[in-house]
Short mmCIF file of C-alpha atoms in Angstrom, two decimals:
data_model
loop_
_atom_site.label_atom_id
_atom_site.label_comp_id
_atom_site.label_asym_id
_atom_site.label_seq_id
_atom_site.Cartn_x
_atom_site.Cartn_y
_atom_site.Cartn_z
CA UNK I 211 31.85 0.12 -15.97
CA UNK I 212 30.68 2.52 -13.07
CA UNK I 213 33.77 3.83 -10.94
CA UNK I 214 32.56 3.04 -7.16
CA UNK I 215 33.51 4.62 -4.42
CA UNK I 216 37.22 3.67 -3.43
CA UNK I 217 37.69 2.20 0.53
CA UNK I 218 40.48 0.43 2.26
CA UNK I 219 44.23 0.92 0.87
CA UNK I 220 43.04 2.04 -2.21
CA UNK I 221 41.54 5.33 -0.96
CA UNK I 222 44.71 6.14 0.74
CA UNK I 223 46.58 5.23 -2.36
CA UNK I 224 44.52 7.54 -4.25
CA UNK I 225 44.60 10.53 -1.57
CA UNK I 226 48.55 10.52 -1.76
CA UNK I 227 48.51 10.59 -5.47
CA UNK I 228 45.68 13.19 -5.40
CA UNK I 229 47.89 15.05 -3.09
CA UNK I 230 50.84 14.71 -5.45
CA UNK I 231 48.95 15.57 -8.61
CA UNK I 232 47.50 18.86 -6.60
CA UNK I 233 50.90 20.09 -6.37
CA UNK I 234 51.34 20.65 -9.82
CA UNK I 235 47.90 21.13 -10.44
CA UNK I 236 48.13 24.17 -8.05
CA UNK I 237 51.32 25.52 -10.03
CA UNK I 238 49.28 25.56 -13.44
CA UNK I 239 46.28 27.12 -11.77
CA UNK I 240 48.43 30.39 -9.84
CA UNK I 241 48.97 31.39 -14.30
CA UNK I 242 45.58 32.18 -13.84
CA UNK I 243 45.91 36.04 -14.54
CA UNK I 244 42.87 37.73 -14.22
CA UNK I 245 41.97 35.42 -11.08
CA UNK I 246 44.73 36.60 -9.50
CA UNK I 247 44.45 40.37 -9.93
CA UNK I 248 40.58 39.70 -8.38
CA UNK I 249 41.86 37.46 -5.69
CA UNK I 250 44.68 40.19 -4.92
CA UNK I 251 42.29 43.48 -4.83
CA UNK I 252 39.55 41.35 -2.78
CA UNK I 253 37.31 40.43 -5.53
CA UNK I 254 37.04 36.85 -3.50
CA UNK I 255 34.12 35.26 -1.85
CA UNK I 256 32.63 32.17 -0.21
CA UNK I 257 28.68 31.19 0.32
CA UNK I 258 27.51 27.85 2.51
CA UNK I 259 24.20 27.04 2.76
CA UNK I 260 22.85 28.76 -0.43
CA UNK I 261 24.37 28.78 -4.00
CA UNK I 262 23.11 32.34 -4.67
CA UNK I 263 24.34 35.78 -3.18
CA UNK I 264 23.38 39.33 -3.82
CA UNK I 265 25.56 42.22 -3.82
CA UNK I 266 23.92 45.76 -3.94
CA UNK I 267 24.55 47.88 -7.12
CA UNK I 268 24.88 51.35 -4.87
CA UNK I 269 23.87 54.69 -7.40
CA UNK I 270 25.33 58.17 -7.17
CA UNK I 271 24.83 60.84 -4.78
CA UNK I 272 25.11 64.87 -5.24
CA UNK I 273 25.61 67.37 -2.60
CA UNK I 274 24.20 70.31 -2.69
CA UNK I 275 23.62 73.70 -0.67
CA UNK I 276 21.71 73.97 2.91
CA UNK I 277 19.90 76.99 3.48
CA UNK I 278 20.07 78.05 7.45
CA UNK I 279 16.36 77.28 9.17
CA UNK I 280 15.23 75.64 6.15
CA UNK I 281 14.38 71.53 6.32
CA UNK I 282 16.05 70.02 3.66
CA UNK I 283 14.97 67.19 1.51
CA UNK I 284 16.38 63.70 1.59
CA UNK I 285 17.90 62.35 -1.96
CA UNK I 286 16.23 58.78 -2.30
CA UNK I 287 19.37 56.17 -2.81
CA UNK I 288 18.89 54.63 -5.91
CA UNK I 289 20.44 51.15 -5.67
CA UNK I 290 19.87 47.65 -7.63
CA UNK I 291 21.45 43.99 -6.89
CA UNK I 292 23.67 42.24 -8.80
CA UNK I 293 23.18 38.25 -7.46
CA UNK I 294 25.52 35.57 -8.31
CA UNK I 295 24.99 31.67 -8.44
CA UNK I 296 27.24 29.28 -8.16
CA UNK I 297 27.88 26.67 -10.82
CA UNK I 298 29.69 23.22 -11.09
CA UNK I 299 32.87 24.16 -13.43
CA UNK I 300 35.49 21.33 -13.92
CA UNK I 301 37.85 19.07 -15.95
CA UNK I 302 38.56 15.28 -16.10
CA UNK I 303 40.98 12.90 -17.57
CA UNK I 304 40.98 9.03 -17.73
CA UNK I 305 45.03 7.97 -17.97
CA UNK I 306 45.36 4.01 -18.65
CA UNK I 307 47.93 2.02 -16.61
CA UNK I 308 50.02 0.98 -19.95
CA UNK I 309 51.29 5.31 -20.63
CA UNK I 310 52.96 4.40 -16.75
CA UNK I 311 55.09 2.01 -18.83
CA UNK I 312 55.81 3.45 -22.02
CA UNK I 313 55.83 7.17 -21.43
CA UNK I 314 58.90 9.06 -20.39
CA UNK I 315 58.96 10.01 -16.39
CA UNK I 316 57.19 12.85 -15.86
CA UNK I 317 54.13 12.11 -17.10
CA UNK I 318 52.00 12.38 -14.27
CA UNK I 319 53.50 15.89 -13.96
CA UNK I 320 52.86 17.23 -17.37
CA UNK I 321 49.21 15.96 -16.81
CA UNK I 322 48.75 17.50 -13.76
CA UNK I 323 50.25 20.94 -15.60
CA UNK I 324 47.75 20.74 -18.10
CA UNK I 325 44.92 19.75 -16.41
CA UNK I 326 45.53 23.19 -14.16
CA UNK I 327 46.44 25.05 -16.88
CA UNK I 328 42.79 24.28 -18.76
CA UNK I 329 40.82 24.96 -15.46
CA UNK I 330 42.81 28.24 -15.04
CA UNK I 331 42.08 29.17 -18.46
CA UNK I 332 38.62 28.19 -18.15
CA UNK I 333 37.94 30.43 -14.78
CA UNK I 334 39.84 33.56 -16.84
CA UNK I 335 38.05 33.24 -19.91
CA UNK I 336 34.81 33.33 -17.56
CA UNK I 337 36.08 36.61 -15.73
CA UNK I 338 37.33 38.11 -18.87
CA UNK I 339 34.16 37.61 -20.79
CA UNK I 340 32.82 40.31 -18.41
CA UNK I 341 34.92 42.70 -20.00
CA UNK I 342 31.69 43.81 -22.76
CA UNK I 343 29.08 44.40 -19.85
CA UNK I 344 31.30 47.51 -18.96
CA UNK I 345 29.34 50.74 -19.24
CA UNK I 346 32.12 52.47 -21.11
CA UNK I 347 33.68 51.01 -23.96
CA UNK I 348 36.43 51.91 -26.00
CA UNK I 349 38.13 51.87 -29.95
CA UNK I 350 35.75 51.46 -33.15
CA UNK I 351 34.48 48.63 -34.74
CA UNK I 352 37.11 46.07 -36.88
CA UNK I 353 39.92 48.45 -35.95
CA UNK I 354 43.67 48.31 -34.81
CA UNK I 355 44.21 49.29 -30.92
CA UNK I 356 46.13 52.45 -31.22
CA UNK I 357 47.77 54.27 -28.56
CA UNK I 358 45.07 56.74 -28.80
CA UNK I 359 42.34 53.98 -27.97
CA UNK I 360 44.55 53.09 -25.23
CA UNK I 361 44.76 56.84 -23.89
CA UNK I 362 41.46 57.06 -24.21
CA UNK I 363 40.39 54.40 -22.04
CA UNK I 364 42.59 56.06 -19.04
CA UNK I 365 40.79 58.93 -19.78
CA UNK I 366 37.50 57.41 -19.42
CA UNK I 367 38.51 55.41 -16.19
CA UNK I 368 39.62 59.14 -14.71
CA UNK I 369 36.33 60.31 -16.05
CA UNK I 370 34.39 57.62 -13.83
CA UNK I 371 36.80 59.03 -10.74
CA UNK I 372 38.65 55.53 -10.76
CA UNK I 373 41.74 56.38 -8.68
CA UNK I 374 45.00 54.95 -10.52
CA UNK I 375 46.95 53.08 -10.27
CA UNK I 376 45.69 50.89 -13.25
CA UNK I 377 46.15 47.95 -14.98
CA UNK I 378 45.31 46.15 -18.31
CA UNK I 379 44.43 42.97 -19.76
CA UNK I 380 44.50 43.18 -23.46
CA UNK I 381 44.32 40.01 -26.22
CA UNK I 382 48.09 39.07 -27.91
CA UNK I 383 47.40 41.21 -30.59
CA UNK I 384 46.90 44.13 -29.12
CA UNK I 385 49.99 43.41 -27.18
CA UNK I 386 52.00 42.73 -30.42
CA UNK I 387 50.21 46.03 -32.54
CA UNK I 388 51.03 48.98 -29.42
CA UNK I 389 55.00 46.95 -29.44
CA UNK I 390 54.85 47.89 -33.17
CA UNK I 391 53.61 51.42 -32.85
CA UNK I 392 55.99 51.67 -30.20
CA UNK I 393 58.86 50.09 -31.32
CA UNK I 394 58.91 48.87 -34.87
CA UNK I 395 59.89 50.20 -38.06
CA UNK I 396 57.51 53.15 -38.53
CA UNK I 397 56.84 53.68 -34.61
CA UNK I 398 56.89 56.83 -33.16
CA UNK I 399 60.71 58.33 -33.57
CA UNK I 400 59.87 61.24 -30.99
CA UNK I 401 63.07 61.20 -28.39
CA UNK I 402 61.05 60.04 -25.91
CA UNK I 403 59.76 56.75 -27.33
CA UNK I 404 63.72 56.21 -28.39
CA UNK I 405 64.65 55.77 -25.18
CA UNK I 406 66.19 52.24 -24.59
CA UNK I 407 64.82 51.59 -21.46
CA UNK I 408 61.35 51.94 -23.17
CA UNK I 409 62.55 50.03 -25.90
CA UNK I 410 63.76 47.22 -23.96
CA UNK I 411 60.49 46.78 -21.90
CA UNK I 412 58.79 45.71 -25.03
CA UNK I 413 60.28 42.34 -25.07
CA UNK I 414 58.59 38.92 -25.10
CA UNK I 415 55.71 38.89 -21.81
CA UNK I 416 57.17 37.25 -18.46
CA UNK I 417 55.65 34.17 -16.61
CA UNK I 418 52.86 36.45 -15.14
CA UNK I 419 51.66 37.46 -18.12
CA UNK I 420 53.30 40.64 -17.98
CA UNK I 421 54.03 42.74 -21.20
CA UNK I 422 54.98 46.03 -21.02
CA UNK I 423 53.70 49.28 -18.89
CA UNK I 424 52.41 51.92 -20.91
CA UNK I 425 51.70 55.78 -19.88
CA UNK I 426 51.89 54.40 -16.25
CA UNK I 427 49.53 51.06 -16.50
CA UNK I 428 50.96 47.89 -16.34
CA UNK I 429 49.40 46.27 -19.21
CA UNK I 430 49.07 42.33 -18.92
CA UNK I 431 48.61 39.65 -22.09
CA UNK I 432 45.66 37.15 -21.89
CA UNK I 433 44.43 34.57 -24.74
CA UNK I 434 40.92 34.70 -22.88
CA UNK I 435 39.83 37.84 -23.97
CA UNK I 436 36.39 37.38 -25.62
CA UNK I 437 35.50 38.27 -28.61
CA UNK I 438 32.63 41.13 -29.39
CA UNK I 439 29.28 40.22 -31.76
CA UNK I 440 31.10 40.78 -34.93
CA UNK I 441 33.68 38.03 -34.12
CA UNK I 442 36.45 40.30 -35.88
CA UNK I 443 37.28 41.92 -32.22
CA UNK I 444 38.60 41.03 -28.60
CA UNK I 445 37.70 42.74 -25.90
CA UNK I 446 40.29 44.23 -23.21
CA UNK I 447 39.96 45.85 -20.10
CA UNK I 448 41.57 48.56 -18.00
CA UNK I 449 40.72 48.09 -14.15
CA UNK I 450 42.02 50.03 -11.24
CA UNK I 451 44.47 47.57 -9.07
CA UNK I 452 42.97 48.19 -5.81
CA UNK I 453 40.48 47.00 -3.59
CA UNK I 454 38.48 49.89 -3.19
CA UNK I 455 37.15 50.03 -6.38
CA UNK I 456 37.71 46.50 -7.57
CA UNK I 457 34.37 45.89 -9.51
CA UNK I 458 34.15 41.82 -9.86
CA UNK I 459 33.28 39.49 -7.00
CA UNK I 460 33.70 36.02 -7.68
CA UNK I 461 31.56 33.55 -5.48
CA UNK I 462 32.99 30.18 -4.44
CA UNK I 463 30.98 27.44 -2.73
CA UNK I 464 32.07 26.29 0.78
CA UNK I 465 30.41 22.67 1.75
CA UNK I 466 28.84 22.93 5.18
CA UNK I 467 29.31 18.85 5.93
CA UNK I 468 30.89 16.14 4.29
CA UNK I 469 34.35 14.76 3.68
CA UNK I 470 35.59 18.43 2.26
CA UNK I 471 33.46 21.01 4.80
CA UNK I 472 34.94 23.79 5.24
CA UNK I 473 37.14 24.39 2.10
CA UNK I 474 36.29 26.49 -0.56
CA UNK I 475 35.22 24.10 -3.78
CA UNK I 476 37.44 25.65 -6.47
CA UNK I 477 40.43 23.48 -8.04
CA UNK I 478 39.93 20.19 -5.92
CA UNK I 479 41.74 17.55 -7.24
CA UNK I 480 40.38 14.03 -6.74
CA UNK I 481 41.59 10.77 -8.36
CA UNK I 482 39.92 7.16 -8.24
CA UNK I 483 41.12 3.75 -9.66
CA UNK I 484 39.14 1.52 -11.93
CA UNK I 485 40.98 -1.99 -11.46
CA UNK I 486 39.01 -3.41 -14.28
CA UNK I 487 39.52 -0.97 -16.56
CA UNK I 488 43.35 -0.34 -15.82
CA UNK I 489 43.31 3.31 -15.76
CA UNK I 490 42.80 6.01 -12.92
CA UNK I 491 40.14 9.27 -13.25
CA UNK I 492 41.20 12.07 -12.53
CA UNK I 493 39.07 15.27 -11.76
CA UNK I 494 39.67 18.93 -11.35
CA UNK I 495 36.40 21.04 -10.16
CA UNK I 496 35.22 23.92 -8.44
CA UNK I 497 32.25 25.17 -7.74
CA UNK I 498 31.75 29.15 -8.74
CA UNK I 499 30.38 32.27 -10.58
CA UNK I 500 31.86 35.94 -11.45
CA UNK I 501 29.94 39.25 -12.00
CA UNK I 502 30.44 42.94 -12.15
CA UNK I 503 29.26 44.63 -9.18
CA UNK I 504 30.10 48.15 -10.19
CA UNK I 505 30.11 48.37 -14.50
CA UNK I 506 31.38 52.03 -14.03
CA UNK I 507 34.47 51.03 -12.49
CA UNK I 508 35.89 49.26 -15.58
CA UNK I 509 36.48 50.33 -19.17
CA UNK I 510 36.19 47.51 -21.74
CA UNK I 511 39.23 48.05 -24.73
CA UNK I 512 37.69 46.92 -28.35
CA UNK I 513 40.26 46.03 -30.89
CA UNK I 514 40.80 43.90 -34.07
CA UNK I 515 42.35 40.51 -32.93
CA UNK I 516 44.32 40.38 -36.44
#
């Protein structure tokens, strides 16, 4: 049947467990790792009124030499827009009344984790599968990442006149093939590579997603990273972690009126009984869109994902 609108008891009933389920949800959703570096270097914002916003695409400018008495010429600014649209993003789940009896406690919990663990992963794997539109791109076709590839992409990010510090968001097996160039049995046995504080930092990745820092970038593990055309390669990234020359904006809808104006639409938790069906829905959604706003100021890292 059609869920109607709850009223009465029931609504409160369902805002409390909404409430309780949100708490977890919101655990699951903080893993969301390449959210977080955005939200952190001011990548965020918020629209009402419109779903669409632009953001100007500035060009470069060259100075050059005056000559006394002489009017100078005016360079013309050449800039584009980058505009972003907000979309309806969002998971659901129908959980029957009769896994309340013969599941283990907990249950509502573990739901709840995975339920803002597959939003999270859906809003990276949206940000990440910027990583190709990059202007510079780095490490051949159906190829290893290599420490060189890696090197290279700092280089190109210094090239562009990125200021460090950076960071990285490669796929797992990238992670696991620089460990094994690093550390493994026919890794690099120059004295410096010995070392066992390097050594040690190449353990398993922590709860953030952390991995290892390499040549001075913190370098970060995601499953989200897309894959390229030839479906043989992920795609990394290398980004600068600051705000100044952050190059995504991610655009979240803010209703104007209703029963949720004023806060942002992205992970709202809502649940809503269905008597006759014994079972409550439960929803997760959002409503948002990513772009680059600057492709120079990121360097997409190519590498077999095997």
């Amino acid at each position: 049947m059609a869920i109607s609108n709850f009223t009465g008891s029931t609504q409160l009933a369902d805002s409390v467990a909404a409430e309780q389920i949100g708490k977890f949800v919101e655990t699951a959703y903080a893993k969301a790792l390449a959210l977080n570096f955005l939200m952190a270097f001011g990548g965020g914002d918020t629209i009402t009124g419109s779903k669409t916003k632009s953001y100007p695409r500035l060009g470069s400018l060259a100075a050059g030499a005056l000559t006394e008495g002489t009017d100078a010429d005016a360079t013309a600014l050449s800039d584009t827009e980058v505009s972003i649209t907000v979309v309806e993003i969002g998971v659901g789940v129908l959980r029957g009344d009769v896994l309340d009896v013969a599941e283990s406690p907990g249950g509502w919990e573990r739901l709840a984790w995975i339920m803002g663990k597959a939003y999270a992963d859906y809003v990276d794997t949206r940000i990440l599968a910027l990583n190709p539109s990059f202007t510079d791109q780095v490490g051949p076709d159906n190829t290893p990442i290599t420490e060189d590839i890696f090197l290279q992409a700092i280089h190109e990010g210094e090239e562009n006149q990125l200021d460090g510090p950076f960071f990285s968001i490669l796929y797992t097996q990238h992670i696991h093939d620089l460990r094994v160039l690093i550390g493994g049995s026919g890794a690099n046995t120059g004295p410096v590579f010995m070392r066992p504080d390097i050594l040690s930092g190449l353990g398993p990745a922590t709860v953030t997603g952390f991995a290892m820092n390499l040549y001075g970038v913190d370098v970060f593990k995601s499953t989200n990273c897309p894959t390229d055309g030839s479906g043989v390669d992920r795609i990394g990234c290398l980004l600068p972690a600051h705000a100044d020359q952050y190059p995504i904006r991610r655009l979240v809808g803010v209703p104007g009126q209703g029963p949720w104006s004023g806060q942002p639409w992205d992970g709202r938790v809502e649940t809503i009984r269905d008597p006759s069906g014994r079972l409550t829905e439960v929803w997760m959604t959002g409503l948002a869109d990513e772009e680059i706003v600057a492709t120079d100021w990121g360097i997409g890292i190519s590498a077999r994902d095997t």
